[in-house]
Structures are given as structure tokens and as C-alpha cells.
Coordinates of C-alpha atoms and ligand atoms in Angstrom, one line a residue:
M78 CA -12.6 -44.8 31.2
I79 CA -8.9 -45.1 31.8
H80 CA -6.6 -44.6 28.9
N81 CA -3.0 -45.7 29.0
T82 CA -2.3 -45.0 25.4
I83 CA -2.2 -41.5 24.0
K84 CA -5.1 -40.8 21.8
H85 CA -4.2 -38.1 19.5
L86 CA -7.1 -37.0 17.3
P87 CA -6.1 -33.9 15.4
K88 CA -8.4 -31.0 15.1
I89 CA -10.6 -31.3 12.1
H90 CA -9.5 -28.1 10.5
R91 CA -11.2 -27.9 7.3
L92 CA -14.6 -29.2 6.4
T93 CA -15.1 -30.7 3.0
L94 CA -17.0 -28.4 0.7
G95 CA -19.9 -30.8 0.7
A96 CA -20.3 -30.2 4.4
L97 CA -20.0 -26.5 3.8
A98 CA -22.8 -26.7 1.3
A99 CA -24.9 -28.6 3.8
I100 CA -24.4 -25.8 6.3
L101 CA -25.5 -23.3 3.8
C102 CA -28.6 -25.3 3.3
I103 CA -29.2 -25.4 7.0
M104 CA -28.8 -21.7 7.1
L105 CA -31.4 -21.3 4.4
L106 CA -33.8 -23.5 6.3
W107 CA -33.2 -21.8 9.7
P108 CA -32.0 -18.4 8.9
N109 CA -32.1 -17.3 12.5
D110 CA -29.7 -19.9 13.7
G111 CA -26.1 -20.2 12.8
V112 CA -26.0 -16.9 11.0
R113 CA -24.2 -14.1 12.8
A114 CA -26.5 -11.3 12.0
S115 CA -25.4 -8.2 10.2
R116 CA -27.5 -5.2 11.0
N117 CA -27.4 -1.7 9.6
V118 CA -25.8 0.2 12.4
E119 CA -27.0 3.6 13.4
V120 CA -25.2 6.7 12.1
L121 CA -22.7 7.9 14.6
E122 CA -20.2 10.3 13.0
L123 CA -16.6 10.2 14.1
V124 CA -15.6 13.6 15.3
P125 CA -11.9 14.4 14.5
G126 CA -9.8 15.1 17.5
V127 CA -12.1 13.3 19.9
Q128 CA -10.7 10.4 21.8
Y129 CA -12.9 7.4 21.3
D130 CA -13.1 4.8 24.0
V131 CA -12.9 1.5 22.2
P132 CA -12.8 -1.8 24.1
M133 CA -9.3 -3.3 24.3
P134 CA -9.2 -6.7 22.8
S135 CA -8.4 -9.6 25.1
F136 CA -5.7 -11.8 23.7
G137 CA -5.7 -15.5 23.7
E138 CA -8.3 -18.0 22.6
D139 CA -12.0 -17.6 23.2
I140 CA -12.0 -21.0 24.9
S141 CA -14.1 -21.7 28.0
F142 CA -14.0 -24.8 30.0
D143 CA -16.6 -26.4 32.2
P144 CA -15.2 -28.8 34.7
E145 CA -18.8 -29.7 35.7
Q146 CA -18.8 -32.1 32.7
F147 CA -16.9 -34.5 34.9
K148 CA -19.7 -34.7 37.5
G149 CA -21.3 -38.0 38.1
E150 CA -18.1 -40.2 37.7
E151 CA -16.5 -42.1 40.5
Y152 CA -13.8 -39.4 41.0
I153 CA -13.6 -37.1 44.0
R154 CA -13.2 -33.5 42.7
H155 CA -10.7 -31.3 44.4
L156 CA -10.9 -27.6 43.5
V157 CA -7.4 -26.1 43.6
R158 CA -7.2 -23.2 46.1
S159 CA -4.5 -20.7 46.8
G160 CA -1.5 -22.3 48.3
D161 CA -2.4 -25.8 47.2
T162 CA 0.3 -28.1 45.9
L163 CA 0.0 -31.6 44.6
G164 CA 1.5 -32.9 47.9
K165 CA -1.0 -30.9 50.1
I166 CA -3.9 -32.0 48.0
L167 CA -3.0 -35.7 48.1
S168 CA -2.2 -35.5 51.8
S169 CA -5.6 -34.0 52.5
H170 CA -7.1 -37.1 50.8
G171 CA -5.0 -39.5 53.0
Q172 CA -2.1 -40.1 50.7
S173 CA 1.5 -40.4 51.8
A174 CA 4.4 -38.3 50.6
R175 CA 5.6 -41.4 48.7
V176 CA 2.5 -41.4 46.6
T177 CA 3.0 -37.7 45.7
H178 CA 6.5 -38.6 44.7
L179 CA 5.3 -41.5 42.5
V180 CA 2.7 -39.4 40.9
S181 CA 4.9 -36.4 40.1
H182 CA 7.6 -38.6 38.7
S183 CA 5.4 -40.7 36.4
G184 CA 6.6 -39.2 33.1
D185 CA 6.9 -35.8 31.4
E186 CA 3.2 -35.2 31.2
A187 CA 2.8 -35.6 35.0
K188 CA 5.1 -32.5 35.5
R189 CA 2.0 -30.4 34.7
L190 CA 0.7 -31.3 38.1
R191 CA 3.6 -29.3 39.7
K192 CA 2.1 -26.1 38.3
L193 CA -1.6 -26.3 39.4
R194 CA -3.4 -23.1 39.2
V195 CA -6.1 -21.8 41.5
G196 CA -9.6 -22.6 40.2
E197 CA -8.5 -25.8 38.4
S198 CA -9.9 -29.2 39.3
L199 CA -8.1 -32.4 40.1
Y200 CA -10.1 -35.6 40.2
L201 CA -9.0 -38.4 42.4
Q202 CA -10.1 -42.0 42.4
I203 CA -9.4 -43.7 45.8
D204 CA -10.5 -47.3 46.4
A205 CA -11.9 -48.9 49.6
S206 CA -8.4 -49.6 50.9
Q207 CA -7.5 -45.9 50.6
T208 CA -5.2 -46.5 47.7
L209 CA -5.1 -43.8 45.0
T210 CA -5.8 -45.6 41.8
S211 CA -6.2 -42.8 39.3
I212 CA -5.9 -39.0 38.8
K213 CA -7.7 -37.1 36.2
Y214 CA -6.7 -33.5 35.4
P215 CA -8.5 -31.5 32.7
I216 CA -5.9 -29.3 31.1
S217 CA -8.2 -27.6 28.7
S218 CA -11.6 -28.2 27.1
T219 CA -9.9 -30.6 24.7
E220 CA -7.1 -32.2 26.7
T221 CA -7.2 -34.4 29.8
L222 CA -4.3 -35.8 31.7
Y223 CA -4.8 -39.3 33.2
L224 CA -2.5 -41.0 35.7
T225 CA -3.3 -44.6 36.4
R226 CA -1.8 -46.8 39.0
D227 CA 0.1 -49.8 37.7
E228 CA 1.3 -51.7 40.8
D229 CA 4.0 -49.4 42.3
S230 CA 4.0 -46.7 39.7
F231 CA 1.7 -44.4 37.7
I232 CA 1.3 -44.4 34.0
S233 CA 0.5 -41.0 32.4
S234 CA -1.5 -40.4 29.3
I235 CA -3.3 -37.5 27.6
E236 CA -6.7 -37.9 26.1
Q237 CA -7.3 -35.5 23.3
K238 CA -10.9 -34.9 22.3
P239 CA -11.6 -34.2 18.6
V240 CA -12.5 -30.7 17.8
E241 CA -15.1 -30.2 15.2
S242 CA -15.1 -27.0 13.1
L243 CA -18.1 -25.5 11.5
I244 CA -18.1 -22.4 9.3
T245 CA -20.0 -19.4 10.3
F246 CA -20.4 -16.0 8.6
A247 CA -20.4 -12.4 9.5
Q248 CA -21.0 -9.3 7.4
G249 CA -21.1 -5.6 8.2
T250 CA -21.3 -2.2 6.7
I251 CA -19.4 0.7 8.3
S252 CA -21.3 3.8 9.2
S253 CA -19.4 5.1 12.2
S254 CA -16.3 3.0 12.8
F255 CA -14.9 -0.3 11.8
W256 CA -14.8 -1.4 15.5
H257 CA -18.5 -0.5 15.9
A258 CA -19.5 -2.4 12.7
G259 CA -17.5 -5.5 13.9
V260 CA -19.3 -5.5 17.3
Q261 CA -22.7 -5.0 15.5
A262 CA -21.9 -8.0 13.3
G263 CA -21.4 -10.1 16.4
L264 CA -17.6 -10.4 16.2
T265 CA -15.5 -10.8 19.3
D266 CA -12.7 -8.3 19.9
N267 CA -10.2 -10.9 18.8
K268 CA -12.0 -11.5 15.5
I269 CA -12.2 -7.8 14.8
M270 CA -8.4 -7.5 15.4
E271 CA -7.7 -10.5 13.2
L272 CA -9.8 -9.2 10.4
A273 CA -7.9 -5.9 10.5
S274 CA -4.5 -7.7 10.7
I275 CA -5.3 -9.8 7.6
F276 CA -5.8 -6.6 5.6
G277 CA -3.2 -4.5 7.4
W278 CA -0.9 -4.4 4.4
D279 CA -3.5 -3.1 2.1
I280 CA -5.8 -1.0 4.2
D281 CA -4.9 1.8 6.7
F282 CA -7.5 1.0 9.3
A283 CA -6.5 4.0 11.3
Q284 CA -7.1 6.7 8.6
E285 CA -8.7 5.3 5.5
I286 CA -11.9 3.6 6.6
R287 CA -15.0 5.4 5.3
S288 CA -18.7 5.2 5.8
G289 CA -20.0 2.6 3.3
D290 CA -17.0 0.3 3.6
S291 CA -18.0 -3.2 4.2
F292 CA -16.8 -6.7 5.1
N293 CA -17.9 -10.2 4.6
M294 CA -16.1 -13.1 6.2
A295 CA -16.2 -16.8 7.0
F296 CA -14.7 -18.2 10.1
E297 CA -14.6 -21.4 12.2
E298 CA -16.8 -22.2 15.2
L299 CA -15.2 -25.0 17.3
Y300 CA -17.1 -27.8 19.1
V301 CA -16.1 -30.6 21.4
D302 CA -18.7 -33.2 22.1
G303 CA -21.3 -31.0 20.4
E304 CA -20.5 -28.1 22.8
F305 CA -19.3 -24.8 21.5
I306 CA -15.8 -24.1 22.9
G307 CA -14.7 -21.0 20.9
Y308 CA -13.9 -19.5 17.6
G309 CA -11.2 -20.8 15.2
D310 CA -9.5 -19.1 12.3
I311 CA -11.0 -16.7 9.7
V312 CA -11.0 -18.9 6.6
A313 CA -11.9 -16.2 4.1
A314 CA -12.7 -12.5 4.2
E315 CA -13.5 -9.7 1.8
F316 CA -13.1 -6.0 2.7
V317 CA -14.4 -3.2 0.5
N318 CA -12.5 0.0 1.3
Q319 CA -13.4 3.2 -0.6
G320 CA -14.6 1.1 -3.5
D321 CA -11.6 -1.2 -3.7
T322 CA -12.3 -4.9 -2.9
F323 CA -9.7 -6.9 -1.1
T324 CA -10.1 -10.6 -0.7
A325 CA -8.1 -13.0 1.5
I326 CA -8.3 -16.8 1.6
Q327 CA -6.5 -18.9 4.2
Y328 CA -4.5 -21.8 2.9
S329 CA -3.5 -25.0 4.7
D330 CA -0.2 -23.4 5.7
G331 CA -2.2 -20.9 7.8
N332 CA -1.3 -17.9 5.7
Y333 CA -3.6 -15.7 3.7
Y334 CA -3.5 -15.2 0.0
T335 CA -5.4 -13.3 -2.7
P336 CA -7.7 -15.4 -4.9
E337 CA -4.9 -15.3 -7.5
G338 CA -2.4 -16.8 -5.0
R339 CA -0.4 -13.7 -3.9
S340 CA 0.5 -13.4 -0.3
M341 CA -1.5 -10.8 1.7
R342 CA 1.7 -10.2 3.6
K343 CA 3.7 -7.4 2.0
S344 CA 6.9 -5.3 2.5
F345 CA 5.1 -2.4 4.2
L346 CA 2.2 -2.1 6.6
R347 CA -0.3 0.5 5.6
A348 CA -0.3 2.2 9.0
P349 CA 2.5 2.2 11.6
V350 CA 0.0 2.3 14.5
N351 CA -2.8 0.0 15.5
F352 CA -6.1 1.5 14.4
R353 CA -7.6 1.0 17.9
H354 CA -5.6 3.9 19.2
V355 CA -6.2 6.4 16.4
S356 CA -9.0 8.9 16.6
S357 CA -8.6 11.5 13.9
N358 CA -8.8 11.9 10.2
F359 CA -6.2 12.9 7.6
N360 CA -6.6 16.4 6.3
P361 CA -4.4 17.0 3.2
K362 CA -4.7 20.8 3.3
R363 CA -4.3 21.3 7.0
F364 CA -3.5 24.6 8.6
H365 CA -0.3 24.0 10.4
P366 CA -1.1 24.8 14.0
V367 CA 2.3 26.2 14.9
Q368 CA 3.5 28.0 11.9
K369 CA 0.1 29.6 11.2
R370 CA 0.2 29.1 7.4
I371 CA -0.7 26.5 4.9
K372 CA 2.3 24.2 4.7
P373 CA 2.7 21.5 2.2
H374 CA 2.1 18.5 4.4
R375 CA 4.3 15.6 3.2
G376 CA 3.1 12.9 5.5
V377 CA 0.2 11.4 7.3
D378 CA -0.6 12.4 10.9
Y379 CA -2.0 9.9 13.3
V380 CA -3.6 11.4 16.4
A381 CA -3.6 9.1 19.3
A382 CA -2.8 9.0 23.0
V383 CA 0.7 9.8 24.2
G384 CA 2.5 6.5 24.7
T385 CA 0.8 4.6 21.8
P386 CA 3.4 2.2 20.4
V387 CA 4.6 3.1 16.9
L388 CA 5.6 0.2 14.6
A389 CA 8.2 -0.1 11.9
A390 CA 6.2 -0.2 8.6
G391 CA 8.7 -2.7 7.2
D392 CA 11.9 -4.6 7.8
G393 CA 14.9 -2.3 7.6
K394 CA 17.8 -0.5 9.3
V395 CA 17.5 2.6 11.5
I396 CA 19.5 5.3 9.8
K397 CA 18.6 8.0 12.3
A398 CA 17.3 8.1 15.8
A399 CA 17.7 11.5 17.3
Y400 CA 16.1 14.7 18.8
D401 CA 15.8 18.2 17.4
R402 CA 13.6 21.1 18.2
F403 CA 11.4 20.8 15.0
N404 CA 11.0 17.0 14.8
G405 CA 11.3 16.2 18.4
H406 CA 12.4 12.6 19.0
H407 CA 12.4 11.0 15.5
V408 CA 13.4 7.8 13.8
F409 CA 14.2 7.2 10.1
I410 CA 14.3 3.7 8.7
Q411 CA 15.9 2.6 5.4
H412 CA 14.2 -0.3 3.7
G413 CA 16.4 -1.8 1.0
E414 CA 17.8 0.5 -1.7
R415 CA 14.7 2.6 -2.6
Y416 CA 12.4 3.0 0.4
Q417 CA 12.6 5.2 3.5
T418 CA 10.1 5.8 6.3
K419 CA 10.2 8.6 8.8
Y420 CA 8.5 8.9 12.2
L421 CA 8.4 12.2 14.1
H422 CA 7.4 13.6 17.5
F423 CA 7.9 10.5 19.6
K424 CA 7.6 10.8 23.4
N425 CA 10.6 8.5 23.4
R426 CA 12.5 6.2 21.0
A427 CA 12.8 2.5 21.3
V428 CA 15.6 2.0 18.8
K429 CA 19.0 3.5 18.1
R430 CA 20.9 4.3 15.0
G431 CA 22.3 1.2 13.3
D432 CA 19.6 -1.2 14.7
T433 CA 18.0 -3.7 12.4
V434 CA 14.2 -3.7 12.8
K435 CA 11.5 -6.1 11.8
Q436 CA 8.1 -5.1 10.4
G437 CA 5.7 -4.5 13.2
Q438 CA 8.5 -3.9 15.8
V439 CA 7.9 -1.1 18.2
I440 CA 10.4 1.7 17.4
G441 CA 9.1 4.4 19.7
Y442 CA 6.1 5.8 21.5
L443 CA 3.8 8.5 20.2
G444 CA 4.3 11.9 21.8
S445 CA 4.3 15.6 21.3
T446 CA 8.0 16.5 21.2
G447 CA 9.2 19.1 18.6
M448 CA 7.2 21.8 16.8
V449 CA 3.6 20.6 17.5
T450 CA 0.6 21.6 19.5
G451 CA -0.8 18.2 20.2
A452 CA 0.3 14.6 20.5
H453 CA 0.5 12.8 17.2
L454 CA 2.7 10.7 15.0
H455 CA 3.9 12.3 11.8
Y456 CA 4.7 9.6 9.3
E457 CA 6.4 10.0 5.9
F458 CA 7.0 7.5 3.2
L459 CA 9.8 8.1 0.6
V460 CA 10.6 6.3 -2.6
D461 CA 14.0 7.1 -4.2
G462 CA 14.1 10.2 -1.9
V463 CA 10.7 11.6 -3.0
H464 CA 7.7 11.9 -0.6
R465 CA 4.9 9.6 -1.6
N466 CA 1.4 8.9 -0.3
P467 CA 1.7 5.6 1.4
R468 CA -1.8 4.7 0.5
T469 CA -1.4 5.1 -3.3
V470 CA 2.3 4.5 -3.9
E471 CA 3.2 1.5 -6.0
L472 CA 4.9 -1.0 -3.6
P473 CA 7.0 -4.2 -4.2
K474 CA 4.8 -7.0 -5.3
A475 CA 3.8 -9.6 -2.7
E476 CA 5.3 -13.1 -2.8
P477 CA 3.2 -15.7 -4.8
I478 CA 2.2 -19.0 -3.3
D479 CA 4.6 -21.9 -3.9
E480 CA 4.3 -23.1 -7.5
K481 CA 3.7 -26.7 -6.3
E482 CA 0.7 -25.6 -4.3
K483 CA -0.8 -23.2 -6.8
D484 CA -3.3 -25.5 -8.5
K485 CA -4.6 -26.8 -5.2
F486 CA -4.9 -23.3 -3.8
L487 CA -6.7 -21.9 -6.9
S488 CA -9.4 -24.5 -6.7
L489 CA -9.8 -24.0 -3.0
A490 CA -10.0 -20.2 -3.6
Q491 CA -12.7 -20.7 -6.2
Q492 CA -14.9 -22.7 -3.9
T493 CA -14.3 -20.4 -1.0
L494 CA -15.3 -17.3 -3.0
T495 CA -18.5 -19.1 -4.0
L496 CA -19.2 -19.6 -0.4
L497 CA -18.6 -16.0 0.5
D498 CA -20.8 -14.9 -2.4
N499 CA -23.6 -17.2 -1.3
N500 CA -23.4 -15.8 2.1
K501 CA -23.8 -12.3 0.7
R502 CA -26.9 -13.3 -1.2
I503 CA -28.4 -15.0 1.9
M504 CA -27.8 -11.8 4.0
L505 CA -29.3 -9.7 1.3
A506 CA -32.4 -11.9 1.1
M507 CA -32.7 -11.7 4.9
N508 CA -32.6 -7.9 5.1
Ligands
LIG625 ZN1 2.5 16.0 10.3

């Protein structure tokens, strides 16, 4: 049971396609297991201007850990309580301060015991002569720290359990909102956010999602010792937006590419706000609420709560960050020679003139300053000084995958696409 060498078994990240084929067979045999159901969701129309209460995603891994799995071994379990320190715990089990010192100085890994958190468990092995012989400390569902007495010192080691990954599928058709369809398809908040971020350079999830849009995706389920511990990466996904199909495949570098091997990541995000916050739709012939006449509207308005972070659509330089009575607090960004983006009506600005900004960086907070009746972000996209629709404008081409990797990627892409198609057929057959 005691390990004094470090076992490092890497996560089995990709299944061979043979194994994937096997999973598909299993899914065909037991269609109610393993398949994350896609259902037609009820019609619930989005009303412009209404604030929708969507659940906020929780960040971090969907990993749960069950310390009970250590029951039945010859260790005494100590549940860490508020105010507990390693010294206190060991002392409560009859160990001297010297033992605490030996334990906490038995290598870099043992330093983790200095930051015990409430609710964690520490397992102690104490022999008949009251000598502490071993400590076991589960760090996560996959990692356990062991400290083993070796005469007058302790040797630390970390046991790493292999994580097995299986591929599961989800599919959905949007009738009310993307978030709703994601929940209906059985996706966690994190997976819905991940799916949107994979396509965030192609699709404006805040404004351009329509009833009838659909998605189909393959992602990992992670297991340790046969127990489900959480979800892994999305390995492939397809999104149909207003009739256009976008497909992304994850490569071994962790990045997503089109089936032709172009990066999904591009120079400009489609929307400078996170879709979770936005509740209204774009009306190209809107009646300007202040000036009481039809005004050519040269941008996109995102209606969301005051304080919603607004992101730089691309890397660039802030050429203006100011206030005036029409535009309120506003920020203009220059991207290379040809492109400019403008953001108006901020509650407050988060950058100043001359700043260099990165894509996705918060540049201000949505507000209602200037000539407006309600809080919104007014966003403009200019090419060579001319206003363009950010949805339809021709943008710089995305970077292709490294030439050396291309053949390998293309064959992976072909197989992954087949997998997604097969899933679509299975889902159709089930409905
Ligand atoms: Zn506007």
C-alpha cells in the first residue's frame, strides 16, 4: 500500500478510434445509457428588453471527491476542522512537536500539509508503540500524498491514479435560448460556456442566435477506478447558426481547428460582451429613443445590466478613452492599420488612451452615459474608416495549423467528423 516512488501515470487523453467505435456500438445496443439525451425543448420566445435570469456558470472543474473510498484501511481518519493545523492534529493523536517538524520537512510535496483546508481528510497510521508510521493525504480524486517513516525521517511520494476518458455526445436545437437548449441537452454550465467560447470568433452568441440553430458535440467523461469524476474537454463540436455550419476539432495541442486545419481563434471576437448578460435583439431600423426619428444606426446595441464587463474585440491600442455628452464614457481601439472598434455609453472606463489591450481584456463596464434612455453598449466596427456589420464583414484569415502537423490533423479531423455524423444519425433514429 505504501509507495515511496512517484507513480506518474498520465491522463489517457485520447481514445483510439477503435475504442470510440466500440462506444458507438455500445450506444446502439443500450441507447438509454451513455447518450446525453437531446430533447425538443418547449417554445419559449425571448422578449426583447426583458432581463432573463440565467444561471451563472461555476468556474473550475466538475470534479468531486469522495474520501469515503479510503474507509476500511488501517488508517485513522482525521477530518480537518476550522483552526486545525498539522501540529494540532498530530498532537491530538499523541505525536510530539518533533514529529510534526519531521513530517513538514520531508520534501517539497509535504509542504502541502501546511495548507490543510477545512473538510479535507488526513489519514494517520500509528503503530502499537504510538509511533506515527505513515500519513496519507488525498489531494484530489486522482492524487494522493503519502508520507512514510524511514527510521528518523519521512519520505514523501505522490500516487497518481490513471484517468480514463470516454467520449460522450450531446445535441440540441435552439427554440428559446442557447443556454436553455444547452441545459436541455444535459450540459453543465461550464460545458455551455466552453461551447460558446469555441465558436466565439464566428458566432455572436449575444445577438445572432436564432430559433432552429443547433449544436452537436463530443466531449470527454473522466473516470478513476471506474468512478465518474467529471467532464473533460470538448473534442469536437458543430454549430449551425442561421444556416451556416461551423465545425471545430480539438488537436493534441489543446487548440481548436476547422476540419481544414485553420485555427478557430481569430483576430476579432464576434461579440464584445459575454452572451450570458445580453437580453435583447438587434433591430437594424430602430427608432432612436432620444432623437425621435429614424437614425441610420451604424452599430450593434447590446442591452445588458449596468456594470456588465465589455471586452476588447481584438488586440490593439486605445486611441481614445473619454467622455462627451453624446457618447458618454467611450473607448476607441485601433487594431493594426485597417481596423477600428468603438464602444460607447460605458458606466466607467477600464483603460486609458495609449494603452495596449489584448483580445478579451475588460476595457470598461456597460452603462447608460451619454444620449441614451437605457443602459446598453453601442458597438461599432470600422474597416478603413468605414462602418461595417461585424457579423458579415470579411476579416483577416485565421492562422492555419503548423505545416508539419497538417497530415496528422487532417486524418484525425476526418475520423472525428465521422463520429459526429454517426452521433447525429443515432440521435435521429432515437427521436
Ligand atoms: Zn446604438
